[in-house]
Amino acid sequence: MNNQHQSLLDALNACIAACEWCATACLQEQDVKMMVSCISLDRDCADICALTARLVARGSVHGQHLLRECAEVCKACGDECAKHSHMQHCQECADACRRCEEACRAAI
Amino acid sequence: MNNQHQSLLDALNACIAACEWCATACLQEQDVKMMVSCISLDRDCADICALTARLVARGSVHGQHLLRECAEVCKACGDECAKHSHMQHCQECADACRRCEEACRAAI
Amino acid sequence: MNNQHQSLLDALNACIAACEWCATACLQEQDVKMMVSCISLDRDCADICALTARLVARGSVHGQHLLRECAEVCKACGDECAKHSHMQHCQECADACRRCEEACRAAI
Amino acid sequence: MNNQHQSLLDALNACIAACEWCATACLQEQDVKMMVSCISLDRDCADICALTARLVARGSVHGQHLLRECAEVCKACGDECAKHSHMQHCQECADACRRCEEACRAAI
């Protein structure tokens, strides 16, 4: 695997883990209702990044096809998480989503 | 879940199972080398259908976004399997891929 | 694929879809806080059923290995959903989880 | 996420990518037939590691439950890949599988 692929994979894997943890942590917040959009986007973002990572790792042309959609869900999730900047899990997730969005766009 | 979603989900799930089984059966063929494209497409098609099914089942807008790519990989996989029409697993997979492609296009 | 495998796959796929929809519907409930355990179990149950379905469909021995864990998460999720019997999504999810638990145990 | 989790996640993600790439590279070998067991184990190992990584990242108790099965499929896949030590993709996959097996056992 070349270096560009590895840095894309690293960004995807970091984003998956951040979204998974953010969803769990959001569910434990006192005001869960405020976190509903965040949890929903975390689910979708983690799943789409996970498929993209698998296809990129195997060198499939279909991984290439998913990069745009992956970048878009990362942007949506990152924007939502950024609204909750006082929560560490959301801030970390926003950062991971933005780095992943950039890595996807750089690979398109 | 409404009826249209259920019939899309049924087509996706049938396609996933057919692709998984086709890949396994292709690996057991005497002339594996002839089946390499088929196995590769089975992997990608099963994975993309699986993500699409999850997103559709949860009512996510991102499921809608994946339908076109899902239809395309179903078409590619179905076309490849159709070349091996004397093998039952490929014939069944070709049929499942075509029904899934149609179901995805009908839902776009 | 033989008939027993097909009925197990049907139960797994129905459970995945029910869990995905239940999580989405729980997030839309007025009192989300009451649904937190349900949402968490829906996530895990859908993911574990999805992997089990893939491995069973491909005829892998590792699918067999996952049946016990899959039955256990189905039981846990079904029990939690059954506590919310006045919500249709939870009732449907509880039913799907119980049928899936039985199908997994019958296949062990 | 604590440091132990991060190192387990890193090992799981490296193993997923190595298995995906190994399966693709095996399919491109001149003598594909010799690689059939390797390809089959790569598929199962990547899928089981991927689910384990998701559940560990979200802090689910069910991630803990999958560690033993995950370690076993990593051992099986690593042992098979180690038989093809003259192929770089198999050697890299064998190494990633063994590191992942150790990381899973250390976390049980």
XYZ file of C-alpha atoms in Angstrom:
432
model
C 0.000 0.000 0.000
C 1.396 3.404 -0.854
C 1.794 6.276 1.592
C -1.186 8.249 0.327
C -3.468 5.269 0.889
C -2.070 4.766 4.368
C -2.728 8.357 5.379
C -6.278 8.143 3.995
C -6.838 4.893 5.898
C -5.487 6.462 9.092
C -7.890 9.389 8.736
C -10.833 7.062 8.045
C -10.012 4.805 11.002
C -9.588 7.763 13.360
C -12.950 9.123 12.193
C -14.722 5.786 12.706
C -13.404 5.485 16.268
C -14.223 9.114 17.093
C -17.798 8.768 15.766
C -18.385 5.509 17.624
C -17.171 6.982 20.885
C -19.021 10.260 20.337
C -22.326 8.398 19.857
C -21.764 6.440 23.072
C -20.773 9.566 25.013
C -23.711 11.588 23.607
C -26.083 8.875 24.865
C -24.634 9.371 28.353
C -25.093 13.165 28.372
C -27.594 14.680 30.798
C -29.490 16.387 27.962
C -29.613 13.544 25.398
C -32.298 15.297 23.391
C -29.857 18.016 22.380
C -27.521 15.329 20.988
C -29.983 13.498 18.727
C -28.691 14.895 15.418
C -25.144 14.254 16.525
C -25.866 10.597 17.378
C -27.649 10.058 14.042
C -24.794 11.546 12.056
C -22.218 9.604 14.093
C -23.950 6.352 13.089
C -24.012 7.179 9.385
C -20.518 8.669 9.317
C -18.914 5.690 11.078
C -20.644 3.223 8.726
C -19.773 5.069 5.520
C -16.154 5.632 6.603
C -15.895 1.934 7.518
C -17.007 0.759 4.079
C -14.765 3.310 2.375
C -11.783 2.124 4.419
C -12.411 -1.518 3.487
C -12.685 -0.735 -0.234
C -9.644 1.557 -0.220
C -7.579 -1.049 1.641
C -8.431 -3.679 -0.958
C -7.607 -1.352 -3.835
C -11.126 -1.398 -5.254
C -12.249 1.170 -7.796
C -15.498 1.376 -5.813
C -13.584 2.852 -2.886
C -12.753 5.745 -5.183
C -16.473 6.109 -5.990
C -17.385 6.463 -2.312
C -14.921 9.244 -1.471
C -17.271 12.105 -2.362
C -20.179 10.744 -0.325
C -17.774 9.951 2.500
C -16.418 13.505 2.481
C -19.979 14.859 2.591
C -21.113 12.822 5.571
C -17.839 13.727 7.363
C -18.575 17.405 6.744
C -22.163 17.068 8.004
C -21.087 15.156 11.109
C -18.151 17.478 11.797
C -20.379 20.574 11.487
C -22.928 19.119 13.903
C -20.285 18.076 16.434
C -18.645 21.506 16.208
C -21.861 23.008 17.667
C -21.118 21.176 20.923
C -17.601 22.492 21.365
C -17.821 22.376 25.174
C -18.051 18.565 25.055
C -14.694 16.888 24.592
C -16.087 13.918 22.648
C -17.813 16.227 20.165
C -14.734 18.407 19.772
C -12.543 15.373 19.131
C -15.111 13.976 16.706
C -15.370 17.310 14.857
C -11.585 17.342 14.450
C -11.452 13.731 13.222
C -14.329 14.348 10.788
C -12.634 17.409 9.312
C -9.315 15.647 8.868
C -11.125 12.730 7.259
C -13.111 15.010 4.957
C -9.854 16.624 3.812
C -8.166 13.253 3.286
C -11.123 12.021 1.202
C -11.190 15.182 -0.938
C -7.416 14.964 -1.476
C -7.828 11.416 -2.801
C -10.709 12.110 -5.212
C -41.239 0.655 7.376
C -43.281 1.062 4.228
C -43.718 -1.610 1.562
C -41.342 -0.040 -0.954
C -38.548 -0.029 1.621
C -39.259 -3.640 2.500
C -39.026 -4.804 -1.096
C -35.766 -2.856 -1.563
C -34.380 -4.410 1.614
C -35.409 -7.880 0.453
C -33.585 -7.369 -2.854
C -30.473 -6.050 -1.094
C -30.408 -8.919 1.396
C -30.891 -11.529 -1.332
C -28.047 -9.947 -3.299
C -25.701 -9.911 -0.290
C -26.313 -13.621 0.384
C -25.958 -14.568 -3.290
C -22.664 -12.654 -3.616
C -21.243 -14.151 -0.428
C -22.126 -17.657 -1.516
C -20.938 -17.059 -5.084
C -17.508 -15.925 -3.838
C -17.184 -19.033 -1.676
C -18.313 -21.335 -4.499
C -16.032 -19.618 -7.043
C -13.073 -20.268 -4.726
C -13.954 -23.975 -4.817
C -14.114 -24.193 -8.626
C -11.517 -26.281 -10.443
C -10.448 -23.309 -12.556
C -10.291 -20.562 -9.911
C -8.292 -18.277 -12.159
C -11.294 -17.888 -14.467
C -13.368 -16.690 -11.505
C -11.064 -13.944 -10.209
C -13.116 -10.996 -11.517
C -16.256 -12.614 -10.232
C -14.834 -13.062 -6.726
C -13.578 -9.459 -6.643
C -16.947 -8.075 -7.707
C -18.788 -10.347 -5.268
C -16.748 -8.838 -2.407
C -17.442 -5.255 -3.401
C -21.089 -5.856 -4.268
C -21.867 -7.626 -0.990
C -20.196 -4.867 1.039
C -21.888 -1.981 -0.771
C -25.317 -3.665 -0.655
C -24.809 -4.350 3.056
C -24.123 -0.693 3.880
C -27.006 0.438 1.681
C -29.375 -1.967 3.444
C -28.343 -0.675 6.882
C -28.821 2.966 5.895
C -32.148 2.298 4.156
C -33.418 0.316 7.159
C -32.618 3.207 9.494
C -34.280 5.735 7.225
C -31.084 7.706 6.603
C -30.841 10.206 3.765
C -27.380 8.761 3.089
C -28.982 5.459 2.090
C -30.638 7.379 -0.723
C -27.220 8.747 -1.745
C -25.767 5.248 -2.085
C -28.464 3.819 -4.363
C -26.803 4.866 -7.619
C -23.397 3.424 -6.686
C -25.123 0.310 -5.352
C -27.019 -0.146 -8.640
C -23.768 0.232 -10.576
C -21.828 -2.383 -8.630
C -24.847 -4.734 -8.882
C -24.833 -4.269 -12.647
C -21.080 -4.916 -12.891
C -21.275 -7.999 -10.683
C -24.391 -9.327 -12.451
C -22.777 -8.872 -15.867
C -19.644 -10.737 -14.770
C -21.617 -13.598 -13.183
C -23.796 -13.879 -16.290
C -20.667 -14.892 -18.250
C -20.535 -18.099 -16.165
C -24.093 -19.201 -16.826
C -23.232 -22.904 -16.582
C -22.406 -22.474 -12.889
C -25.482 -22.429 -10.689
C -23.965 -20.078 -8.082
C -23.090 -17.518 -10.757
C -26.495 -17.789 -12.384
C -28.250 -17.278 -9.057
C -25.944 -14.379 -8.242
C -26.540 -12.771 -11.653
C -30.308 -12.967 -11.055
C -30.054 -11.528 -7.539
C -27.770 -8.715 -8.743
C -30.173 -7.741 -11.525
C -33.196 -7.717 -9.247
C -31.226 -5.627 -6.762
C -30.058 -3.216 -9.440
C -33.685 -2.720 -10.518
C -34.853 -2.234 -6.946
C -32.155 0.375 -6.331
C -32.964 2.266 -9.526
C -36.682 2.202 -8.714
C -35.936 3.822 -5.346
C -33.652 6.614 -6.625
C -28.006 -22.620 0.372
C -30.156 -25.076 2.307
C -33.524 -24.229 3.859
C -32.244 -24.032 7.416
C -29.635 -21.466 6.416
C -32.258 -19.440 4.580
C -34.577 -19.285 7.558
C -31.670 -18.262 9.820
C -30.674 -15.557 7.330
C -34.260 -14.309 7.156
C -34.406 -14.030 10.948
C -31.047 -12.228 11.075
C -32.009 -9.783 8.325
C -35.379 -9.028 9.938
C -33.613 -8.394 13.244
C -31.036 -6.057 11.663
C -33.769 -3.966 10.019
C -35.899 -3.871 13.165
C -32.928 -2.774 15.319
C -31.875 -0.085 12.843
C -35.395 1.323 12.671
C -35.916 1.038 16.430
C -32.755 3.076 17.101
C -33.907 5.782 14.688
C -37.427 5.846 16.159
C -36.104 5.860 19.753
C -34.029 8.949 18.900
C -37.247 10.678 17.802
C -39.158 9.886 21.004
C -40.142 12.762 23.284
C -38.354 11.172 26.227
C -35.087 10.064 24.577
C -33.387 9.570 27.928
C -35.663 6.627 28.696
C -34.564 4.967 25.434
C -30.782 5.151 25.914
C -30.262 1.467 26.787
C -32.516 0.480 23.924
C -30.549 2.572 21.397
C -27.225 1.170 22.645
C -28.429 -2.425 22.389
C -29.976 -1.764 18.972
C -26.546 -0.633 17.690
C -24.720 -3.691 19.003
C -27.439 -6.157 18.027
C -27.691 -4.886 14.440
C -23.903 -5.018 14.002
C -23.464 -8.508 15.459
C -26.431 -9.897 13.482
C -25.029 -8.303 10.311
C -21.638 -9.986 10.676
C -23.271 -13.301 11.575
C -25.479 -13.098 8.471
C -22.478 -12.446 6.219
C -20.499 -15.361 7.626
C -23.477 -17.745 7.537
C -24.256 -16.764 3.947
C -20.681 -17.516 2.870
C -20.713 -20.869 4.664
C -17.885 -19.942 7.041
C -17.197 -21.988 10.154
C -16.749 -18.656 11.944
C -20.440 -17.912 11.421
C -21.146 -20.966 13.548
C -18.821 -19.558 16.230
C -20.775 -16.303 16.429
C -24.219 -17.843 16.914
C -24.040 -17.990 20.717
C -22.901 -14.364 21.088
C -25.496 -13.336 18.518
C -28.273 -15.125 20.426
C -27.159 -13.389 23.638
C -27.204 -9.875 22.231
C -30.601 -10.607 20.627
C -31.930 -11.701 24.023
C -30.547 -8.597 25.742
C -31.935 -6.276 23.075
C -35.294 -8.064 22.941
C -35.644 -7.904 26.748
C -34.890 -4.169 26.778
C -37.308 -3.437 23.915
C -40.017 -5.507 25.596
C -40.004 -2.980 28.472
C -41.356 -0.372 26.046
C -44.302 -2.415 24.822
C -46.447 0.685 24.200
C -44.090 1.806 21.429
C -44.678 0.001 18.166
C -41.016 0.120 17.064
C -39.868 -1.453 20.315
C -42.563 -4.118 20.194
C -41.635 -5.021 16.618
C -37.945 -5.043 17.539
C -38.579 -7.241 20.584
C -40.423 -9.741 18.362
C -37.686 -9.747 15.710
C -34.977 -10.159 18.371
C -36.746 -13.117 19.947
C -37.284 -14.861 16.638
C -33.638 -14.256 15.773
C -32.453 -15.524 19.143
C -34.441 -18.738 18.584
C -33.121 -19.152 15.039
C -29.525 -18.732 16.264
C -29.976 -21.223 19.112
C -31.593 -23.735 16.732
C -28.528 -23.515 14.476
C -25.862 -23.928 17.191
C -10.348 6.372 24.912
C -7.484 5.035 27.009
C -4.104 3.990 25.626
C -4.761 0.251 25.830
C -7.881 0.650 23.690
C -5.974 2.745 21.178
C -3.244 0.160 20.763
C -5.865 -2.610 20.357
C -7.686 -0.506 17.756
C -4.431 0.145 15.903
C -3.681 -3.585 15.764
C -7.218 -4.376 14.574
C -7.137 -1.687 11.880
C -3.708 -2.797 10.639
C -4.962 -6.377 10.464
C -8.112 -5.399 8.527
C -6.080 -3.491 5.933
C -3.470 -6.260 5.618
C -6.174 -8.930 5.130
C -8.047 -6.862 2.550
C -4.887 -6.210 0.585
C -3.685 -9.820 0.930
C -6.978 -11.143 -0.512
C -6.699 -8.774 -3.478
C -3.039 -9.655 -4.075
C -3.709 -13.407 -3.714
C -6.369 -13.131 -6.435
C -3.702 -11.650 -8.717
C -1.170 -14.450 -8.142
C -0.300 -16.749 -11.022
C -1.280 -19.820 -9.019
C -4.548 -18.633 -7.453
C -5.570 -22.137 -6.506
C -2.737 -22.338 -3.980
C -4.112 -19.183 -2.307
C -7.728 -20.278 -1.820
C -7.508 -20.950 1.926
C -5.638 -17.696 2.382
C -8.316 -15.682 0.551
C -11.104 -17.342 2.551
C -9.408 -16.636 5.876
C -8.595 -13.067 4.823
C -12.321 -12.440 4.240
C -13.381 -13.807 7.613
C -10.511 -12.236 9.529
C -11.091 -8.759 8.063
C -14.823 -8.924 8.829
C -14.430 -10.171 12.404
C -11.671 -7.646 13.173
C -13.836 -4.879 11.707
C -16.792 -5.660 13.963
C -14.517 -6.035 16.982
C -12.931 -2.652 16.268
C -16.334 -0.952 16.037
C -17.551 -2.450 19.314
C -14.288 -1.710 21.132
C -14.305 1.881 19.868
C -17.821 2.419 21.187
C -16.954 0.908 24.565
C -19.452 -1.948 24.246
C -19.280 -4.971 26.506
C -19.929 -7.060 23.388
C -16.553 -5.989 22.005
C -15.023 -7.760 24.986
C -17.044 -10.882 24.119
C -15.641 -10.997 20.590
C -11.956 -10.806 21.527
C -11.457 -14.565 21.886
C -13.074 -15.383 18.531
C -11.167 -12.499 16.947
C -7.861 -13.815 18.320
C -8.673 -17.277 16.952
C -9.434 -16.142 13.418
C -6.289 -13.960 13.490
C -4.247 -17.007 14.498
C -5.791 -19.159 11.743
C -5.268 -16.469 9.099
C -1.738 -15.685 10.284
C -0.767 -19.367 10.239
C -2.084 -19.789 6.691
C -0.351 -16.636 5.439
C 2.905 -17.706 7.091
C 2.975 -20.721 4.730
C 3.465 -18.298 1.810
C 6.442 -16.463 3.262
C 7.929 -15.738 -0.151
C 4.981 -13.474 -0.984
C 5.269 -10.036 0.552
C 1.514 -9.545 0.984
C 1.222 -12.832 2.877
C 4.225 -12.066 5.050
C 2.861 -8.640 5.934
C -0.561 -10.140 6.612
C 0.935 -12.882 8.813
C 2.736 -10.221 10.855
C -0.378 -8.051 11.207
C -2.493 -11.068 12.195
C -0.032 -12.122 14.892
C 0.210 -8.642 16.354
C -3.586 -8.433 16.341
C -3.966 -11.851 17.961
C -1.599 -10.743 20.743
C -3.421 -7.441 21.219
C -6.774 -9.254 21.476
C -5.443 -11.801 23.984
C -3.867 -9.012 26.063
C -7.270 -7.299 26.266
C -9.328 -10.380 27.261
